[in-house]
Short mmCIF file of C-alpha atoms and ligand atoms in Angstrom, two decimals:
data_model
loop_
_atom_site.label_atom_id
_atom_site.label_comp_id
_atom_site.label_asym_id
_atom_site.label_seq_id
_atom_site.Cartn_x
_atom_site.Cartn_y
_atom_site.Cartn_z
CA MET A 1 21.75 76.47 -30.09
CA GLU A 2 22.80 73.69 -27.79
CA ASN A 3 20.33 75.19 -25.30
CA ILE A 4 17.72 75.94 -27.36
CA ILE A 5 17.28 71.91 -28.09
CA ALA A 6 18.16 70.68 -24.85
CA SER A 7 15.62 72.83 -22.65
CA ALA A 8 12.74 72.39 -25.34
CA VAL A 9 13.30 68.87 -24.10
CA SER A 10 13.41 69.67 -20.42
CA GLN A 11 9.91 71.45 -21.12
CA VAL A 12 8.12 68.68 -22.89
CA GLY A 13 9.69 65.40 -20.61
CA ASP A 14 9.61 67.34 -17.62
CA THR A 15 6.08 66.45 -16.19
CA GLY A 16 6.80 66.92 -12.09
CA HIS A 17 5.31 63.75 -11.55
CA GLU A 18 8.07 61.33 -11.49
CA ALA A 19 6.90 58.60 -10.24
CA ALA A 20 9.31 56.85 -7.98
CA PRO A 21 10.45 53.10 -8.49
CA ARG A 22 9.27 50.95 -6.06
CA ARG A 23 11.21 48.57 -4.17
CA SER A 24 11.98 45.24 -5.26
CA PRO A 25 10.26 42.47 -3.58
CA PRO A 26 11.92 40.16 -0.16
CA GLY A 27 14.37 37.56 -1.69
CA SER A 28 17.73 36.01 -2.07
CA PHE A 29 20.03 37.01 -4.64
CA VAL A 30 22.30 33.47 -5.09
CA ILE A 31 25.08 34.74 -7.14
CA PHE A 32 26.96 31.00 -8.09
CA GLY A 33 30.67 32.18 -8.35
CA GLY A 34 30.24 34.62 -5.89
CA GLY A 35 34.11 34.76 -4.97
CA GLY A 36 34.57 36.56 -8.38
CA ASP A 37 36.03 38.98 -10.40
CA LEU A 38 32.56 39.96 -12.43
CA THR A 39 30.85 39.50 -8.38
CA ARG A 40 33.11 41.85 -6.86
CA ARG A 41 33.92 44.58 -9.18
CA LEU A 42 30.75 45.20 -10.69
CA LEU A 43 27.13 42.81 -9.00
CA LEU A 44 28.37 43.70 -5.19
CA PRO A 45 28.98 47.29 -6.07
CA ALA A 46 25.63 47.58 -7.94
CA ILE A 47 23.60 45.63 -5.13
CA TYR A 48 25.14 48.42 -3.16
CA ASN A 49 23.49 51.20 -5.35
CA LEU A 50 20.62 49.72 -5.40
CA ALA A 51 20.47 49.93 -1.80
CA CYS A 52 21.98 53.33 -1.24
CA ALA A 53 18.81 54.40 -3.74
CA GLY A 54 16.08 52.68 -1.14
CA LEU A 55 15.00 50.40 -4.13
CA LEU A 56 16.33 46.73 -1.88
CA ASP A 57 13.35 45.63 0.64
CA ASP A 58 14.57 45.05 3.78
CA GLY A 59 13.62 41.10 3.36
CA PHE A 60 16.56 41.04 0.62
CA SER A 61 19.67 38.92 1.18
CA VAL A 62 23.02 38.09 -0.64
CA VAL A 63 23.96 34.29 -0.93
CA ALA A 64 27.54 33.55 -2.42
CA VAL A 65 28.27 30.40 -3.46
CA ASP A 66 31.65 29.30 -4.68
CA ARG A 67 34.17 26.92 -3.72
CA ALA A 68 37.11 28.81 -1.35
CA GLU A 69 36.82 27.82 1.83
CA LEU A 70 35.66 31.21 3.58
CA THR A 71 33.48 31.85 6.58
CA ASP A 72 30.57 34.82 6.10
CA ALA A 73 32.15 37.16 8.42
CA GLN A 74 35.67 36.61 5.98
CA LEU A 75 33.10 36.90 2.84
CA GLN A 76 31.57 40.36 4.49
CA ARG A 77 34.85 41.69 4.92
CA ASN A 78 36.07 40.74 1.14
CA VAL A 79 33.06 42.62 0.20
CA ARG A 80 33.85 45.36 1.93
CA ALA A 81 36.70 46.06 0.70
CA ALA A 82 35.08 45.70 -2.66
CA LEU A 83 33.05 48.06 -2.14
CA GLU A 84 35.66 50.52 -0.90
CA ASP A 85 37.49 50.22 -3.97
CA PHE A 86 34.82 50.96 -5.68
CA ALA A 87 33.41 53.83 -3.49
CA ALA A 88 36.81 55.10 -4.13
CA ARG A 89 36.95 54.79 -7.90
CA ARG A 90 33.28 56.43 -8.42
CA GLY A 91 35.00 59.40 -9.62
CA ALA A 92 36.45 62.59 -9.98
CA GLU A 93 35.95 63.18 -6.01
CA ALA A 94 36.54 60.55 -3.55
CA VAL A 95 33.93 59.09 -2.06
CA THR A 96 33.90 56.58 0.74
CA LEU A 97 31.11 53.83 1.95
CA ARG A 98 28.26 54.50 3.56
CA GLU A 99 28.68 53.41 6.85
CA ASP A 100 24.41 53.30 6.79
CA ILE A 101 23.79 51.48 3.61
CA TRP A 102 27.05 48.69 5.05
CA ALA A 103 25.10 48.20 8.51
CA TRP A 104 22.37 47.08 6.53
CA MET A 105 24.04 45.20 4.11
CA GLN A 106 26.41 43.29 6.09
CA PRO A 107 24.11 40.82 7.87
CA ARG A 108 22.27 40.14 4.89
CA ILE A 109 25.25 38.65 3.51
CA ARG A 110 25.70 34.96 3.18
CA TYR A 111 27.89 32.57 1.95
CA VAL A 112 27.61 28.90 0.35
CA ARG A 113 31.13 26.94 -0.26
CA GLY A 114 30.60 24.28 -2.44
CA ASP A 115 31.56 22.62 -5.77
CA PHE A 116 28.44 23.93 -8.41
CA GLU A 117 28.54 20.18 -9.75
CA SER A 118 27.71 18.41 -6.18
CA MET A 119 24.14 17.94 -5.01
CA GLN A 120 25.40 18.63 -1.55
CA THR A 121 25.74 22.20 -2.74
CA TYR A 122 22.13 23.15 -3.73
CA GLN A 123 21.30 21.44 0.02
CA ASP A 124 23.17 23.93 1.20
CA ILE A 125 21.78 26.45 -0.57
CA ALA A 126 18.15 25.67 -0.01
CA ALA A 127 19.28 25.44 3.67
CA VAL A 128 19.77 29.11 3.53
CA VAL A 129 17.01 30.69 1.16
CA GLY A 130 14.56 28.49 2.79
CA ASP A 131 10.70 28.98 0.39
CA GLN A 132 11.16 32.80 -0.92
CA ASN A 133 12.16 34.59 -4.03
CA CYS A 134 15.01 33.78 -4.93
CA ILE A 135 17.27 34.79 -8.08
CA PHE A 136 20.04 32.84 -8.95
CA TYR A 137 23.15 34.48 -10.83
CA LEU A 138 25.53 32.88 -12.81
CA ALA A 139 28.35 34.55 -12.91
CA VAL A 140 30.33 31.32 -13.92
CA ALA A 141 32.12 30.05 -17.09
CA ALA A 142 29.75 29.20 -19.63
CA ARG A 143 30.04 25.25 -19.24
CA PHE A 144 28.66 25.54 -15.64
CA PHE A 145 25.42 27.04 -17.49
CA GLY A 146 23.66 23.86 -17.76
CA PRO A 147 24.82 21.60 -14.66
CA ILE A 148 24.02 24.48 -12.00
CA VAL A 149 20.29 24.53 -14.00
CA ASP A 150 19.78 21.28 -14.39
CA ARG A 151 21.11 20.92 -10.27
CA LEU A 152 19.07 23.65 -9.62
CA GLY A 153 16.25 21.55 -10.82
CA GLU A 154 17.25 18.45 -9.60
CA ALA A 155 16.96 19.93 -6.09
CA GLY A 156 13.98 21.30 -6.88
CA LEU A 157 15.30 24.91 -6.47
CA VAL A 158 13.88 26.65 -9.40
CA ARG A 159 10.01 25.44 -8.22
CA GLU A 160 7.74 28.41 -8.06
CA GLY A 161 5.25 28.70 -5.28
CA ARG A 162 1.96 30.41 -5.54
CA HIS A 163 3.03 33.47 -4.75
CA THR A 164 7.08 33.49 -4.92
CA PHE A 165 9.03 33.14 -8.24
CA ARG A 166 12.53 31.57 -8.79
CA ARG A 167 14.46 33.30 -11.99
CA VAL A 168 18.06 32.75 -13.22
CA ILE A 169 20.30 35.27 -14.78
CA VAL A 170 22.71 33.40 -16.93
CA GLU A 171 25.89 36.05 -17.86
CA LYS A 172 27.71 35.56 -21.93
CA PRO A 173 29.45 33.79 -23.40
CA PHE A 174 25.86 31.99 -24.22
CA GLY A 175 26.82 29.40 -26.73
CA ASN A 176 29.87 29.72 -29.05
CA ASP A 177 27.67 29.42 -32.06
CA LEU A 178 24.10 29.02 -33.34
CA PRO A 179 24.56 25.27 -32.68
CA SER A 180 25.75 25.16 -28.86
CA ALA A 181 23.18 28.40 -28.35
CA VAL A 182 20.48 26.31 -29.26
CA ALA A 183 21.48 23.30 -27.52
CA LEU A 184 22.01 25.63 -24.33
CA ASN A 185 18.71 27.25 -24.92
CA GLU A 186 17.07 23.59 -25.06
CA ARG A 187 18.66 22.17 -21.92
CA LEU A 188 17.94 25.19 -19.88
CA LEU A 189 14.22 25.45 -21.06
CA HIS A 190 13.95 21.71 -20.15
CA THR A 191 14.23 22.57 -16.49
CA LEU A 192 13.12 26.43 -16.51
CA THR A 193 10.15 27.94 -18.43
CA GLU A 194 11.57 30.88 -20.98
CA GLN A 195 9.59 33.71 -18.59
CA GLN A 196 12.07 32.49 -15.47
CA ILE A 197 15.69 32.84 -17.80
CA TYR A 198 16.58 36.70 -17.84
CA ARG A 199 20.00 36.15 -20.60
CA ILE A 200 21.72 39.19 -19.74
CA ASP A 201 24.00 41.10 -22.43
CA HIS A 202 25.46 44.15 -20.14
CA TYR A 203 25.43 47.04 -22.84
CA LEU A 204 21.64 46.59 -22.18
CA GLY A 205 22.33 48.08 -19.08
CA LYS A 206 23.97 51.15 -20.32
CA GLU A 207 21.70 53.93 -20.00
CA THR A 208 23.03 55.05 -23.41
CA VAL A 209 21.59 52.25 -24.92
CA GLN A 210 18.29 52.42 -23.19
CA ASN A 211 18.15 55.74 -24.83
CA ILE A 212 17.89 54.97 -28.43
CA LEU A 213 14.69 53.63 -28.09
CA ALA A 214 13.60 56.72 -26.47
CA LEU A 215 14.87 58.60 -28.62
CA ARG A 216 13.93 57.23 -32.05
CA PHE A 217 10.25 56.78 -30.56
CA SER A 218 9.77 59.39 -28.30
CA ASN A 219 10.19 62.69 -30.97
CA GLY A 220 8.21 63.18 -34.17
CA PHE A 221 11.35 64.02 -35.92
CA PHE A 222 13.31 61.41 -36.03
CA GLU A 223 11.07 58.32 -36.89
CA PRO A 224 9.88 60.24 -40.05
CA LEU A 225 13.59 60.10 -41.44
CA TRP A 226 14.52 56.59 -40.22
CA ASN A 227 14.58 54.46 -43.17
CA ARG A 228 16.30 53.93 -46.86
CA GLN A 229 14.59 57.41 -47.93
CA ASN A 230 16.53 59.55 -46.07
CA ILE A 231 19.38 57.39 -44.42
CA ASP A 232 22.66 56.31 -46.77
CA HIS A 233 24.29 54.18 -44.24
CA VAL A 234 24.64 53.09 -40.74
CA GLN A 235 28.34 52.70 -38.79
CA ILE A 236 28.24 50.56 -35.35
CA THR A 237 31.63 51.30 -33.55
CA ALA A 238 33.09 49.30 -30.73
CA ALA A 239 36.23 50.22 -30.27
CA GLU A 240 38.75 49.43 -27.34
CA THR A 241 42.32 50.80 -25.91
CA VAL A 242 42.17 47.48 -23.72
CA GLY A 243 44.05 44.47 -25.18
CA VAL A 244 43.46 40.96 -23.99
CA GLU A 245 44.25 41.62 -20.80
CA GLN A 246 44.82 38.68 -18.51
CA ARG A 247 42.00 36.34 -20.27
CA ALA A 248 44.06 34.96 -23.10
CA LYS A 249 43.15 31.08 -22.26
CA PHE A 250 39.14 32.21 -23.02
CA TYR A 251 40.09 35.13 -25.54
CA GLU A 252 42.01 32.58 -27.32
CA GLY A 253 38.91 30.32 -28.31
CA THR A 254 36.93 33.44 -28.13
CA GLY A 255 37.78 36.10 -30.21
CA ALA A 256 36.13 39.41 -31.59
CA LEU A 257 33.51 38.13 -33.55
CA ARG A 258 31.65 36.09 -30.55
CA ASP A 259 32.95 38.26 -27.61
CA MET A 260 31.32 41.37 -29.19
CA VAL A 261 29.05 40.80 -32.43
CA PRO A 262 26.32 37.95 -32.15
CA ASN A 263 25.39 39.52 -28.47
CA HIS A 264 26.79 43.44 -27.95
CA VAL A 265 27.38 44.50 -31.27
CA MET A 266 23.78 43.17 -32.62
CA GLN A 267 21.87 44.91 -30.07
CA LEU A 268 22.99 48.40 -31.21
CA LEU A 269 22.01 46.88 -34.37
CA ALA A 270 18.32 45.90 -33.76
CA MET A 271 17.57 48.92 -31.56
CA THR A 272 18.55 51.19 -34.01
CA ALA A 273 17.11 49.28 -36.68
CA MET A 274 14.30 47.37 -35.33
CA GLU A 275 10.14 48.55 -36.21
CA ALA A 276 8.23 50.31 -32.84
CA PRO A 277 7.09 48.28 -30.79
CA ILE A 278 3.87 48.48 -29.78
CA SER A 279 4.45 48.48 -26.24
CA PHE A 280 7.75 48.43 -24.19
CA ASP A 281 6.41 45.14 -22.61
CA ALA A 282 9.25 42.52 -22.69
CA ASP A 283 7.43 40.77 -25.18
CA ALA A 284 6.27 43.51 -27.66
CA VAL A 285 10.29 44.70 -27.41
CA ARG A 286 11.96 41.38 -28.15
CA ASN A 287 9.26 40.24 -31.04
CA GLU A 288 10.95 43.63 -33.80
CA LYS A 289 14.54 42.59 -32.35
CA THR A 290 13.90 38.95 -33.60
CA LYS A 291 12.39 40.14 -36.54
CA VAL A 292 14.73 42.48 -37.91
CA LEU A 293 17.79 40.02 -36.86
CA ASP A 294 16.18 37.23 -38.71
CA ALA A 295 16.06 39.92 -42.04
CA ILE A 296 19.82 40.20 -41.93
CA HIS A 297 21.00 38.78 -45.11
CA PRO A 298 23.64 36.55 -44.74
CA LEU A 299 26.80 37.69 -44.95
CA LEU A 300 29.24 37.23 -47.78
CA PRO A 301 33.03 36.42 -47.35
CA GLN A 302 33.61 40.05 -49.27
CA ASP A 303 31.67 41.94 -46.52
CA VAL A 304 33.65 40.66 -43.68
CA VAL A 305 37.54 41.64 -42.71
CA ARG A 306 38.84 39.82 -39.64
CA GLY A 307 42.04 41.97 -37.85
CA GLN A 308 44.63 41.15 -35.43
CA TYR A 309 46.33 43.94 -33.45
CA ALA A 310 50.47 43.76 -34.55
CA PRO A 311 52.47 45.63 -31.47
CA GLY A 312 52.27 49.70 -31.81
CA VAL A 313 51.48 52.65 -29.21
CA VAL A 314 48.33 52.91 -27.23
CA GLY A 315 48.10 56.10 -24.95
CA GLY A 316 51.62 57.55 -25.61
CA LYS A 317 52.99 53.43 -24.59
CA GLU A 318 54.47 50.91 -27.20
CA VAL A 319 52.54 47.87 -26.17
CA PRO A 320 53.18 44.20 -27.56
CA GLY A 321 51.24 42.62 -30.76
CA TYR A 322 48.56 40.04 -29.52
CA ARG A 323 51.05 37.43 -30.39
CA GLN A 324 53.29 38.03 -27.74
CA GLU A 325 51.07 38.50 -25.48
CA PRO A 326 51.16 36.28 -22.42
CA GLY A 327 49.30 32.60 -22.75
CA VAL A 328 48.46 33.52 -26.29
CA ASP A 329 49.95 31.65 -29.27
CA PRO A 330 52.59 32.70 -31.14
CA HIS A 331 50.89 31.73 -34.42
CA SER A 332 47.57 32.33 -33.29
CA LEU A 333 44.75 33.08 -35.95
CA THR A 334 42.20 34.46 -33.32
CA GLU A 335 41.01 37.74 -34.55
CA THR A 336 40.66 40.81 -32.32
CA TYR A 337 39.44 43.11 -35.08
CA MET A 338 36.05 42.18 -36.84
CA ALA A 339 34.11 44.98 -39.03
CA MET A 340 31.23 43.70 -41.44
CA LYS A 341 29.09 45.13 -43.39
CA PHE A 342 25.34 43.70 -42.93
CA GLN A 343 22.29 44.27 -45.44
CA ILE A 344 18.97 44.07 -43.73
CA ASP A 345 15.72 42.74 -46.32
CA ASN A 346 12.66 44.62 -44.89
CA TRP A 347 11.06 47.55 -46.56
CA ARG A 348 12.46 50.37 -44.03
CA TRP A 349 16.35 49.46 -44.70
CA ALA A 350 16.67 47.40 -47.94
CA GLY A 351 20.03 48.78 -49.58
CA VAL A 352 21.45 50.48 -46.58
CA PRO A 353 24.53 49.27 -45.90
CA PHE A 354 24.68 48.40 -42.00
CA TYR A 355 28.40 48.92 -41.25
CA VAL A 356 30.26 47.49 -38.07
CA ARG A 357 33.26 47.49 -36.32
CA THR A 358 35.10 46.14 -33.22
CA GLY A 359 38.01 45.26 -32.16
CA LYS A 360 40.79 46.15 -28.98
CA ARG A 361 43.54 48.06 -29.50
CA LEU A 362 42.44 50.44 -31.11
CA ALA A 363 43.44 54.27 -30.81
CA ALA A 364 40.49 55.19 -28.60
CA ARG A 365 37.87 53.47 -26.37
CA LYS A 366 34.62 54.29 -28.29
CA THR A 367 31.41 53.24 -28.75
CA GLU A 368 28.76 54.73 -30.92
CA ILE A 369 26.19 54.82 -33.88
CA ALA A 370 26.40 57.05 -36.55
CA ILE A 371 23.69 57.72 -39.33
CA HIS A 372 24.49 58.80 -42.55
CA PHE A 373 22.04 60.81 -43.57
CA LYS A 374 21.43 61.19 -47.29
CA SER A 375 23.05 64.45 -49.26
CA ALA A 376 20.78 67.63 -50.04
CA PRO A 377 20.31 68.00 -53.69
CA TYR A 378 23.29 70.21 -54.96
CA ALA A 379 20.99 72.17 -57.77
CA LEU A 380 21.01 75.74 -55.67
CA PHE A 381 24.83 75.71 -55.07
CA ARG A 382 25.73 75.42 -58.67
CA ASP A 383 26.56 78.81 -59.31
CA THR A 384 28.48 79.12 -56.10
CA PRO A 385 32.04 78.66 -54.86
CA VAL A 386 30.60 75.06 -53.12
CA GLU A 387 32.17 72.46 -54.50
CA LYS A 388 30.19 69.47 -52.38
CA LEU A 389 27.39 68.85 -49.92
CA ALA A 390 28.50 67.72 -46.93
CA PRO A 391 25.73 65.04 -45.45
CA ASN A 392 24.10 65.07 -42.55
CA ILE A 393 25.64 62.69 -39.82
CA MET A 394 23.60 61.92 -36.74
CA VAL A 395 26.16 60.43 -34.30
CA ILE A 396 24.59 58.38 -30.71
CA HIS A 397 27.77 58.15 -28.29
CA ILE A 398 27.30 55.35 -26.07
CA GLN A 399 30.59 55.89 -24.79
CA PRO A 400 32.76 56.58 -22.83
CA THR A 401 30.87 60.70 -24.08
CA GLU A 402 27.50 60.01 -23.76
CA GLY A 403 25.01 62.12 -25.63
CA VAL A 404 24.20 62.40 -28.87
CA THR A 405 25.27 65.23 -31.90
CA MET A 406 24.15 66.14 -35.58
CA GLN A 407 26.19 67.45 -38.19
CA PHE A 408 24.72 69.78 -40.72
CA SER A 409 26.28 72.42 -42.77
CA ALA A 410 25.36 76.30 -42.37
CA LYS A 411 26.41 79.57 -44.16
CA ILE A 412 29.90 80.52 -43.18
CA PRO A 413 29.31 84.54 -42.44
CA GLY A 414 30.49 86.56 -45.76
CA PRO A 415 29.55 87.86 -49.09
CA SER A 416 29.70 84.76 -50.54
CA VAL A 417 27.71 81.51 -50.11
CA ARG A 418 29.73 79.11 -48.52
CA LEU A 419 29.30 76.07 -45.90
CA GLY A 420 31.24 74.79 -43.15
CA GLY A 421 30.21 71.33 -40.89
CA VAL A 422 28.91 72.48 -37.90
CA ARG A 423 27.55 70.55 -35.15
CA MET A 424 25.03 70.10 -32.32
CA LYS A 425 25.46 68.43 -29.09
CA PHE A 426 23.35 66.98 -26.25
CA ASP A 427 25.76 66.06 -23.50
CA TYR A 428 23.84 63.42 -21.09
CA ALA A 429 26.04 64.51 -17.90
CA GLU A 430 25.48 68.40 -18.80
CA TRP A 431 21.46 68.04 -18.79
CA PHE A 432 21.03 64.58 -16.40
CA SER A 433 22.32 64.34 -12.62
CA GLU A 434 22.65 60.33 -12.35
CA GLY A 435 24.82 58.82 -9.87
CA PRO A 436 28.01 56.86 -10.55
CA SER A 437 26.32 53.06 -11.79
CA THR A 438 27.86 49.93 -13.05
CA GLY A 439 25.48 49.12 -15.68
CA TYR A 440 24.05 46.32 -13.52
CA GLU A 441 21.70 48.04 -11.20
CA THR A 442 18.63 48.16 -13.91
CA LEU A 443 19.23 44.95 -14.69
CA ILE A 444 19.05 43.43 -11.38
CA TYR A 445 16.07 45.46 -10.55
CA ASP A 446 14.18 44.31 -12.93
CA CYS A 447 14.98 40.90 -12.76
CA MET A 448 13.60 41.12 -9.15
CA ILE A 449 10.48 43.00 -10.19
CA GLY A 450 9.85 40.41 -13.21
CA ASP A 451 10.30 42.23 -15.80
CA ALA A 452 12.13 40.93 -18.76
CA THR A 453 12.72 43.68 -21.87
CA LEU A 454 16.31 44.52 -21.17
CA PHE A 455 16.93 40.41 -21.37
CA GLN A 456 17.17 38.63 -24.07
CA ARG A 457 14.59 35.70 -25.14
CA ALA A 458 16.03 32.33 -26.97
CA ASP A 459 15.04 33.63 -30.06
CA ASN A 460 16.60 37.22 -29.61
CA ILE A 461 19.81 35.45 -28.85
CA GLU A 462 19.91 32.50 -31.62
CA ALA A 463 19.00 35.38 -34.00
CA GLY A 464 22.05 37.11 -33.03
CA TRP A 465 24.24 33.73 -33.69
CA ARG A 466 22.34 33.11 -36.95
CA ALA A 467 23.41 36.63 -38.64
CA VAL A 468 27.34 35.45 -37.55
CA GLN A 469 27.66 32.04 -38.20
CA PRO A 470 28.44 32.21 -42.19
CA VAL A 471 31.87 33.31 -40.25
CA LEU A 472 32.00 30.79 -38.16
CA ASP A 473 31.05 27.93 -40.83
CA TRP A 474 34.20 29.32 -43.10
CA GLY A 475 36.68 28.92 -40.45
CA GLN A 476 39.77 30.87 -39.93
CA ASP A 477 43.20 30.45 -42.04
CA ALA A 478 45.96 33.28 -41.89
CA ARG A 479 44.82 34.48 -45.12
CA SER A 480 41.21 35.70 -43.56
CA LEU A 481 43.55 37.53 -41.24
CA ASP A 482 44.09 41.81 -41.70
CA PHE A 483 47.16 42.52 -39.24
CA TYR A 484 46.73 46.80 -37.82
CA ALA A 485 49.30 48.35 -35.81
CA ALA A 486 48.17 48.40 -31.92
CA GLY A 487 46.63 52.33 -31.47
CA SER A 488 45.80 52.28 -34.83
CA GLU A 489 41.89 53.06 -36.77
CA GLY A 490 42.45 49.23 -37.31
CA PRO A 491 43.69 47.06 -40.85
CA GLU A 492 43.39 48.54 -44.19
CA ALA A 493 41.26 46.03 -45.61
CA ALA A 494 38.42 47.94 -43.24
CA ASP A 495 38.57 51.30 -45.22
CA ALA A 496 38.55 48.70 -48.61
CA LEU A 497 35.55 47.49 -47.36
CA LEU A 498 33.71 50.68 -47.06
CA ALA A 499 36.23 52.36 -50.07
CA ARG A 500 34.74 50.15 -52.55
CA ASP A 501 31.38 51.08 -51.79
CA HIS A 502 32.72 55.08 -51.73
CA ARG A 503 32.23 55.73 -48.29
CA HIS A 504 35.07 55.94 -45.32
CA TRP A 505 34.80 54.88 -41.49
CA LEU A 506 34.49 57.96 -38.85
CA LYS A 507 37.59 58.00 -36.96
CA ILE A 508 37.93 56.46 -33.79
CA GLY A 509 40.81 58.99 -32.67
C1 BG6 B 1 32.35 42.15 -22.49
C2 BG6 B 1 34.05 41.71 -23.50
O1 BG6 B 1 31.47 41.57 -23.17
O2 BG6 B 1 32.99 43.38 -23.39
C3 BG6 B 1 34.70 42.19 -23.23
O3 BG6 B 1 33.78 39.85 -23.28
C4 BG6 B 1 34.54 43.37 -23.32
O4 BG6 B 1 35.85 41.33 -23.94
C5 BG6 B 1 33.52 43.82 -22.79
O5 BG6 B 1 35.86 44.10 -23.07
C6 BG6 B 1 33.04 45.35 -23.10
O6 BG6 B 1 32.73 46.23 -22.57
P1 BG6 B 1 32.07 47.33 -22.23
O7 BG6 B 1 30.89 47.92 -21.15
O8 BG6 B 1 33.71 47.68 -21.64
O9 BG6 B 1 32.16 48.53 -23.61
#
């Protein structure tokens, strides 16, 4: 069964004329926070992967900007170490750094030391980048987004030429509630045009997230079923096994809601629920996303569960509760888990709940979207041993498994009519051999070629915040916090949220 389905896919999809992606235009990739963790773990390996794929122009260079005292040579040594580390982590086989690629990259890596608030830093950057194309990547704490963009403007660094571009990539968190996101948009738009701003959400760099649109809109048989007539409800899960790690300072003031929901989870929801855009043009896609998020009905307190992990066992190891983690207030009310029931008030989805949950220290690492279809009428089975028809479920697996499974009923061989639940599975890795990626390759490359489809427009960001703002307005208190053991499926209150509607969550672990 699996083979029949997937070979049909390859016959239809394989035109034999795959156009090679073009090289990026020449230019400087300036990273504010060039000595930081994101740069080392993800951005530089992504650039290395783009170089391996032959997608970078010879006129490409990286300029790392940070506060530490470093020479170009020292930075290059650090980058090499980071890339070796990345190569070694690439998969089952040990992979070593490609020396030909390193020989190409090394002379293209420069360092500018400076304070993000000082004009001198920007003059030094201007001297290095000249008047060529530039992308400024803000891999810094959110409090620097505004000041850096202000200074870039004052230094004339974001003025575009007739044939040159100046773009700014902004990391998350983009604001910490709706008013601050609106204010940040206003501040950035004072200096930049919307077309120059690339607000990143790394979930959109994931192949499997991008595949949601391909799956829905390149196949004839999903879309006719994708509505309230056929779908009972949708479950979106973004579960992690990791705890707060070394990020207590950031996480205490952020929590699971702000950290995951208005951005990553809302992207998954929007991709699942949006109408078909008229093209893959950036604005066409982003218009539809905003429209569906704007149709979300304001949340009610009974539709929201906030949880925090207590001590427990994860992967066979005892782990402390959130309040016992280093740097966390022992009476902290910060949530590490959220479950919510969203209702989308439009013709396609009215009456179809979208249940979403996300949390740390859960039973397994799993991000998936489960579409639960309505059951078929039972009438035919009245006189058989079949007591109940199982619903069909289509699960889009985002990570760590990447693929799609369909659950349906089949007759169990034998003389009487009995049904068994079976599963059809499409596994990404089985069908497509892609090199390992960090998820940032596509995003960086798209920014270089000026394709903003996978980036968030100001209104997308604000729509995400608007959907969760009621919860922020209620504020935190001890009554609204439910505890769950680390390594479990989450708080009982989350089960009760679905039980109230006579439904239950798919298991995480
Ligand atoms: C980040 C959050 O944006 O996403 C982290 O700040 C979270 O807290 C991470 O762990 C999850 O990303 P991924 O790609 O591992 O699902």
